[in-house]
Coordinates of C-alpha atoms in Angstrom, one line a residue:
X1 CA -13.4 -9.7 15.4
X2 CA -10.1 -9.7 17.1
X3 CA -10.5 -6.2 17.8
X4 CA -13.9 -7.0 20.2
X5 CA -12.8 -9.3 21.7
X6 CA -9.2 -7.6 22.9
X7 CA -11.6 -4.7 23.9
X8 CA -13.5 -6.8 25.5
X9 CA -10.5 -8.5 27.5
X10 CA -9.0 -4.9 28.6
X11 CA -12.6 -3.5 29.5
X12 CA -14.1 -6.2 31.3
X13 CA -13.5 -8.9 34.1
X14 CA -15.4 -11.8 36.0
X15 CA -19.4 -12.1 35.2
X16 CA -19.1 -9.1 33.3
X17 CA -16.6 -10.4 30.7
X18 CA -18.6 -13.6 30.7
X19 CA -21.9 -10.9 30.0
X20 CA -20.1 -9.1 27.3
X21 CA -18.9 -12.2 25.6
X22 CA -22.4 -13.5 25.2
X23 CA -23.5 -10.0 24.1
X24 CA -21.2 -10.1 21.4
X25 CA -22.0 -14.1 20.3
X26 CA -25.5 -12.9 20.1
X27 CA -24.5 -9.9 18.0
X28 CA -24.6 -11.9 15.0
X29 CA -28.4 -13.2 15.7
X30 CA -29.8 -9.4 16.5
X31 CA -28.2 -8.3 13.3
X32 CA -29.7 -11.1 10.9
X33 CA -33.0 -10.3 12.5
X34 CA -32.3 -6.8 12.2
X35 CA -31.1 -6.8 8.4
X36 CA -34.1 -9.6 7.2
X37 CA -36.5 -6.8 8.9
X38 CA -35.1 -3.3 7.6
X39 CA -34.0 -5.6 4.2
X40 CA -37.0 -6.6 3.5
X41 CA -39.1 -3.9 4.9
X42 CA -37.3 -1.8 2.2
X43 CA -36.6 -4.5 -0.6
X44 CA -40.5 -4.3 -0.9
X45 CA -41.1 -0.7 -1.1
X46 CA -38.0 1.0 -2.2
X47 CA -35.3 -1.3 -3.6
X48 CA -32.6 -2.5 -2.3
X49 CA -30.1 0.3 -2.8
X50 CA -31.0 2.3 0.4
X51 CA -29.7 -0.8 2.8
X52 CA -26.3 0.4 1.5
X53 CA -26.8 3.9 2.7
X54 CA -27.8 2.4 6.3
X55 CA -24.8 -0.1 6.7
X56 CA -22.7 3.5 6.0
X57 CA -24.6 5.3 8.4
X58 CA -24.2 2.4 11.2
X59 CA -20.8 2.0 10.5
X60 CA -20.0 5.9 11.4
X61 CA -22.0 5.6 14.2
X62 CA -19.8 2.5 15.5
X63 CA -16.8 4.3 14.8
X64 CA -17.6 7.9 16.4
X65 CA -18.8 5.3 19.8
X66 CA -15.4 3.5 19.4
X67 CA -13.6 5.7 21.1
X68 CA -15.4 5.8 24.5
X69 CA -13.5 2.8 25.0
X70 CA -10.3 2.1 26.9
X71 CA -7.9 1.0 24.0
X72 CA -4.7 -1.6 24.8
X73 CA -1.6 0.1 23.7
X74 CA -0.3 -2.8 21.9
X75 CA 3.1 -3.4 21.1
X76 CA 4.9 -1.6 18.5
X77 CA 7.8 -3.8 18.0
X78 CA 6.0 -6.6 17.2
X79 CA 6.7 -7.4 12.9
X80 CA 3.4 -8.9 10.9
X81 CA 3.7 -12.2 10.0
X82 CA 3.3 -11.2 6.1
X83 CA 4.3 -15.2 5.3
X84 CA 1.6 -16.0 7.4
X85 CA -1.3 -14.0 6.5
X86 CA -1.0 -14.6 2.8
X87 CA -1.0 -18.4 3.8
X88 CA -4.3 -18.6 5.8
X89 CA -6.2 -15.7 3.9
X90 CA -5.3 -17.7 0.3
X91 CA -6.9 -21.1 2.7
X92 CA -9.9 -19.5 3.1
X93 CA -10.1 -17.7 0.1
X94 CA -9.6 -20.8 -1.9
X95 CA -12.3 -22.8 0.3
X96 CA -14.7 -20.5 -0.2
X97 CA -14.5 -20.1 -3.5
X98 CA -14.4 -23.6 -3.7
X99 CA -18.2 -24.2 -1.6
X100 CA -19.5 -21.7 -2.9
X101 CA -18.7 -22.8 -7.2
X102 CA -19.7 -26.4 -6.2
X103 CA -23.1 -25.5 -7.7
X104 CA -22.4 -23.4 -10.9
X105 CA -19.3 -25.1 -11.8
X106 CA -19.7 -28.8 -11.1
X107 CA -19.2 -30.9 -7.8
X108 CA -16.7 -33.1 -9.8
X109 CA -16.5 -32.6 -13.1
X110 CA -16.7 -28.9 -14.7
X111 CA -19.8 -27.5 -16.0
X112 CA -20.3 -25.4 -18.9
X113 CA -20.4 -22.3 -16.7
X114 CA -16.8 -23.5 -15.2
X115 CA -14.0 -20.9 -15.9
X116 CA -11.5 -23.8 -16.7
X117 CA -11.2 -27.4 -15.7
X118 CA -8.2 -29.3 -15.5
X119 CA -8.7 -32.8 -17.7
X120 CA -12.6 -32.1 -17.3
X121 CA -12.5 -31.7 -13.5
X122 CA -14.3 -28.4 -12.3
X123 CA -12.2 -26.5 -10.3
X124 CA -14.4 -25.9 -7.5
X125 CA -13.0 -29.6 -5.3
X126 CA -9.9 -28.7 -6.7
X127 CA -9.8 -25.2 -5.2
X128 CA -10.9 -26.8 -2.1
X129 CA -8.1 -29.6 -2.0
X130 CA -5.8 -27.1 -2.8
X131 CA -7.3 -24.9 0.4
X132 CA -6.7 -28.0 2.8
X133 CA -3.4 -27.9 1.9
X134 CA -2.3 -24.4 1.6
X135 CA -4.4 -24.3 5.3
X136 CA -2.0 -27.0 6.6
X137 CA 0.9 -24.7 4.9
X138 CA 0.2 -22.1 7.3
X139 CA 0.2 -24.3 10.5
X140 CA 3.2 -25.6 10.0
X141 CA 4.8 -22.1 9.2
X142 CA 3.7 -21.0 12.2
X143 CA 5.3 -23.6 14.4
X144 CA 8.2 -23.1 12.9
X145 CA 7.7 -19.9 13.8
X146 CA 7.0 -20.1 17.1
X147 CA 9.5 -22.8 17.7
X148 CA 12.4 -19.7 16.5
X149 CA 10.7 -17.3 19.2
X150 CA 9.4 -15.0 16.6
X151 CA 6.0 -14.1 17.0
X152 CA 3.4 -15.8 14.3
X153 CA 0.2 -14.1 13.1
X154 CA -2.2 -16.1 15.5
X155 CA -0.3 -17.7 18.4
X156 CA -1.7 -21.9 18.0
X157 CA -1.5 -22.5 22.0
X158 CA -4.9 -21.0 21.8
X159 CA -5.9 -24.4 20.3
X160 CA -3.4 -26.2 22.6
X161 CA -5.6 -28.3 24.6
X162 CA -8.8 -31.0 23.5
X163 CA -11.1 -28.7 25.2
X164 CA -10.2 -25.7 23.1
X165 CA -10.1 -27.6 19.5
X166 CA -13.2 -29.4 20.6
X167 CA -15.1 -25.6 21.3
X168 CA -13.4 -24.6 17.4
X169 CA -14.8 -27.6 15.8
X170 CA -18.4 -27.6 17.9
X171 CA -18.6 -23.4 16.9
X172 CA -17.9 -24.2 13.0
X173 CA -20.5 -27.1 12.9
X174 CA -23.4 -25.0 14.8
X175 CA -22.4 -21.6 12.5
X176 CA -23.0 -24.3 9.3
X177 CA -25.9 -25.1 10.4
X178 CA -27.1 -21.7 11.1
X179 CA -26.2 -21.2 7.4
X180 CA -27.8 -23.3 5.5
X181 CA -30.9 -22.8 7.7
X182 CA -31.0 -19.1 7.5
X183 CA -30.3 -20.4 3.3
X184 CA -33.0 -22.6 2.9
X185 CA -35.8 -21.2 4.7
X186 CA -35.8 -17.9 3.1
X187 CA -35.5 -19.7 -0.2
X188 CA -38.3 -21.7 0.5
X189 CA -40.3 -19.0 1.1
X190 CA -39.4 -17.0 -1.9
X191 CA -39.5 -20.1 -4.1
X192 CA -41.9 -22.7 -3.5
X193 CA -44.0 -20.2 -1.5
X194 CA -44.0 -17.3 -3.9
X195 CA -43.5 -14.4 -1.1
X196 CA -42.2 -11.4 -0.5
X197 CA -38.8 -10.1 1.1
X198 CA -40.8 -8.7 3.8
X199 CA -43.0 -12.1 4.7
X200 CA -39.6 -13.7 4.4
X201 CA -37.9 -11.4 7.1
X202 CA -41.2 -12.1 9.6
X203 CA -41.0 -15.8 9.4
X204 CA -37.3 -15.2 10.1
X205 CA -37.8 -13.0 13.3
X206 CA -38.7 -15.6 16.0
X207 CA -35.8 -17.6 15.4
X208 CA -32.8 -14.6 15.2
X209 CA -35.2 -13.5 18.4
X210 CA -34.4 -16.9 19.9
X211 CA -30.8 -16.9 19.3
X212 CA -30.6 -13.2 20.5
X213 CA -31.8 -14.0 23.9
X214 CA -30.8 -17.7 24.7
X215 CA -27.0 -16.0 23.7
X216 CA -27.7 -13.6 27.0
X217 CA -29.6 -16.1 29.4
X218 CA -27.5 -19.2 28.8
X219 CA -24.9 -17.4 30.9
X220 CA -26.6 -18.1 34.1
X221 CA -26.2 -21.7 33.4
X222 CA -22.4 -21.6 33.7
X223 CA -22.1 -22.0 37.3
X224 CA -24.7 -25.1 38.0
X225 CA -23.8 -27.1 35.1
X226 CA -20.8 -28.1 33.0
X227 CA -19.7 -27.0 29.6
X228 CA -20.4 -30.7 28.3
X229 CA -23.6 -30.7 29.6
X230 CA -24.3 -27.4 28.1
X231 CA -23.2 -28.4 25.0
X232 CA -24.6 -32.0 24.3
X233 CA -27.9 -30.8 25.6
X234 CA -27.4 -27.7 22.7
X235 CA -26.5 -30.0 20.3
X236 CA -29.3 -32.6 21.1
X237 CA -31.8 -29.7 20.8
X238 CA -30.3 -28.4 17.6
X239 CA -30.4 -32.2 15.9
X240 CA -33.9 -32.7 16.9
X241 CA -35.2 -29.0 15.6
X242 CA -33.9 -29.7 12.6
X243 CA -35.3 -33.6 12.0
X244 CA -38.2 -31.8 13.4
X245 CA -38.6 -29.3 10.4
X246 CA -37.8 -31.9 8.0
X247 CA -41.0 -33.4 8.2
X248 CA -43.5 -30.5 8.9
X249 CA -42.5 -27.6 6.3
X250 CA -45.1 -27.4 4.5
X251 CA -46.5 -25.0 2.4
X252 CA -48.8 -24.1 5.4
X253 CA -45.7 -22.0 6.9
X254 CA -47.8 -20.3 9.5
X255 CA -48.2 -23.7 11.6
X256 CA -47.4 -23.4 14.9
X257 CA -44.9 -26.6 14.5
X258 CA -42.7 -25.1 11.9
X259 CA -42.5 -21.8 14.3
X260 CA -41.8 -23.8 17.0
X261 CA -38.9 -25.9 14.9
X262 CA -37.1 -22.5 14.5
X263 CA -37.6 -21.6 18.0
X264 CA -36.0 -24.5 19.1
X265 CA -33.0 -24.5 16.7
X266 CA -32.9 -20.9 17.9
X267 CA -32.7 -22.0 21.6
X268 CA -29.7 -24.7 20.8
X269 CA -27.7 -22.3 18.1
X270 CA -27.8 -19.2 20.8
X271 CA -26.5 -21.4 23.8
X272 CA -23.7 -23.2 22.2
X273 CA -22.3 -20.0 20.1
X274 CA -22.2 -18.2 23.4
X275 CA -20.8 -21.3 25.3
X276 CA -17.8 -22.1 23.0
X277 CA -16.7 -18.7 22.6
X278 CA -16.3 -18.1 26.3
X279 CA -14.7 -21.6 26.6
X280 CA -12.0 -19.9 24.0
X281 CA -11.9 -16.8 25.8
X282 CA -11.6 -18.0 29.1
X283 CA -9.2 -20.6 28.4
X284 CA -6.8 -18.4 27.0
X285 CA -4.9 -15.6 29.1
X286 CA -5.5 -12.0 28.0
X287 CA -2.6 -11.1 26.0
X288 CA -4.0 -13.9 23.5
X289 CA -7.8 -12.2 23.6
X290 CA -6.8 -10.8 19.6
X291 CA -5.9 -14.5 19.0
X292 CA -9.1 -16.0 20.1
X293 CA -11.3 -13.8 18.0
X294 CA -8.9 -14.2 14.9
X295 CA -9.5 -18.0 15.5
X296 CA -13.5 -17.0 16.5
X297 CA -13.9 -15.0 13.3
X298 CA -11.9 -17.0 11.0
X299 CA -13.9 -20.2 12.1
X300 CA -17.4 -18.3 11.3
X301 CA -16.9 -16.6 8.0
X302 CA -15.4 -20.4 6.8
X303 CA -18.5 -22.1 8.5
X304 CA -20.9 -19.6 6.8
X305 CA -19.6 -20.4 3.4
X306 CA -19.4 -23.7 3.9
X307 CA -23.2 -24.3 5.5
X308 CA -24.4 -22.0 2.9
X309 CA -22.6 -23.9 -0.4
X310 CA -23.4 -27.3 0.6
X311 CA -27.4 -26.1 1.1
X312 CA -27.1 -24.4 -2.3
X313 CA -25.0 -27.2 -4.1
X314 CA -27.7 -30.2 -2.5
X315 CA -30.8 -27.9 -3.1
X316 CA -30.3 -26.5 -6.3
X317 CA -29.6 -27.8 -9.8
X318 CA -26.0 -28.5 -10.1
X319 CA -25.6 -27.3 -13.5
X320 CA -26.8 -25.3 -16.4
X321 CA -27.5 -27.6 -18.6
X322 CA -29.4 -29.2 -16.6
X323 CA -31.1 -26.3 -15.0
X324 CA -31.8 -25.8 -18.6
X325 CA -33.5 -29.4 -19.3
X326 CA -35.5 -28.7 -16.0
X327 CA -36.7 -25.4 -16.4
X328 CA -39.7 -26.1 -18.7
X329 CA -40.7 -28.9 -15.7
X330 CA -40.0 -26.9 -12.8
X331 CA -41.4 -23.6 -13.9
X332 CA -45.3 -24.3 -13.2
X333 CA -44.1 -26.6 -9.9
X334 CA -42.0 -25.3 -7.7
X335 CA -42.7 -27.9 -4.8
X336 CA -41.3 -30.4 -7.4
X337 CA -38.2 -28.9 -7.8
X338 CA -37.6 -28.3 -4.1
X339 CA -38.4 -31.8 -3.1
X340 CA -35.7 -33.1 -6.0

């Protein structure tokens, strides 16, 4: 991610910056719609093994295209911040695997399928106290940094201003929600529905369609109205699409209300991805492009993890022992165990 977005920065100015920067926020839509299509598509007829073979091919393709691009030079001198990295990659590491064990090994105290606990306590909130902390760690080793005019792994002026923390925190909500949508949906399908892969990846297509193309349109909004417009209206739009779905899923999922639901999360999602990350990118000069998409990337994978854990740890049964005591109950009704 840092890489695109400094390409992006030395290759393109003006409207066409602002164009390629909402190209690349939508990226992540046309690829989910892509990979629930070709997924599925193949998950049904051949197994799952050959998606591995096309994520190969793809990435060769990317990498033979990569170099019709005009590359920065960069600067040699400049000495990774080793202290640095290993304190924000063991944050995130230790978040995620935090979320994501809240289900298997106990949201307090530790399940049998826990590695360890510590006095009974399942070490999935401890992992993600212990995240927080070694997170804050890494901030203030990198003023410290900074304050000795060495240069840190990801310069924090980038997330100097309200405006700019206020974009970070408005990007990891909306990704979280994406998450645990594009979680539960598909699950709900599968589960309670009883469907294939391949039904799953069509009901998904108008909504990763949605995001695809609000990502590109909402660009002509920019000069008629402001960011906080943009945004509250996104959000609003978001909020109601998903109190919306709430109460018409059904098993009925080819109503036009659930389809619409989507479409309108789709709508919200697309603008305000598009509209926070050119708020980071434009804020920031260009030197600090690699900067922004550390903070851009770093913000999404974290946001995914989280949106998708907390779905997973509030729909599904928090242990196996009681997954166990459930099973006989759950196994001939499936709408009963989703609605608990």
């Amino acid at each position: 991610m840092p890489s695109l977005v400094a390409l992006i920065a030395e290759n393109y100015v003006g409207d066409q910056q602002a164009t390629a920067v909402g190209s690349l926020g939508s990226a992540r839509a046309v690829s989910g719609m892509s990979a629930f299509f070709i997924g599925g598509a193949l998950g049904a007829s051949v197994g799952w093994r050959p998606v591995f073979g096309i994520v190969l091919a793809v990435a060769v393709i990317v990498f033979a295209l990569s170099f019709t691009l005009r590359s920065d030079k960069g600067d040699p001198s400049i000495e990774i911040d080793v202290i640095g990295a290993v304190l924000i990659g063991g944050s995130v590491v230790l978040l995620t695997l935090g979320f994501n064990n809240l289900n298997s090994w106990g949201l307090f105290f530790a399940d049998a399928g826990a590695p360890f606990d510590v006095g009974g306590v399942s070490p999935a909130p401890l992992m993600i106290v212990l995240g927080l902390i070694v997170g804050q760690g890494f901030f203030v080793w990198t003023r410290s940094r900074m304050k000795a005019g060495k240069v840190p792994l990801v310069d924090l002026s980038v997330l100097g201003s309200s405006r700019e923390r206020a974009a970070v925190y408005a990007m990891f909500i909306v990704v979280s929600l994406e998450a645990a949508l594009n979680f539960t949906v598909p699950l709900y399908i599968q589960i309670v529905q009883g469907r294939s892969s391949f039904d799953t990846a069509i009901a998904m297509i108008p909504f990763n369609l949605t995001v695809f193309v609000t990502a590109l349109l909402v660009i002509r909004f920019y000069r008629r109205y402001s960011p906080r417009t943009i945004g509250v209206f996104s959000f609003g739009l978001t909020t109601a699409a998903l109190l919306w779905l709430s109460f018409v899923v059904s098993n009925n999922w080819e109503t036009a209300a659930t389809i619409i639901g989507l479409i309108v999360f789709g709508i919200g999602q697309g603008a305000l991805v598009t509209l926070v990350f050119n708020v980071l990118v434009t804020a920031a000069p260009t030197r600090l492009a690699g900067d922004v998409g550390s903070v851009r990337g770093t913000t999404q994978n974290l946001a995914s993890a989280v949106g998708t854990a907390v779905a997973g740890a509030l729909l599904s049964p928090s242990s196996a022992s009681r997954s166990h005591r459930r099973s006989r109950a759950t196994r001939n009704c499936p709408t009963r165990w989703w609605n608990r």
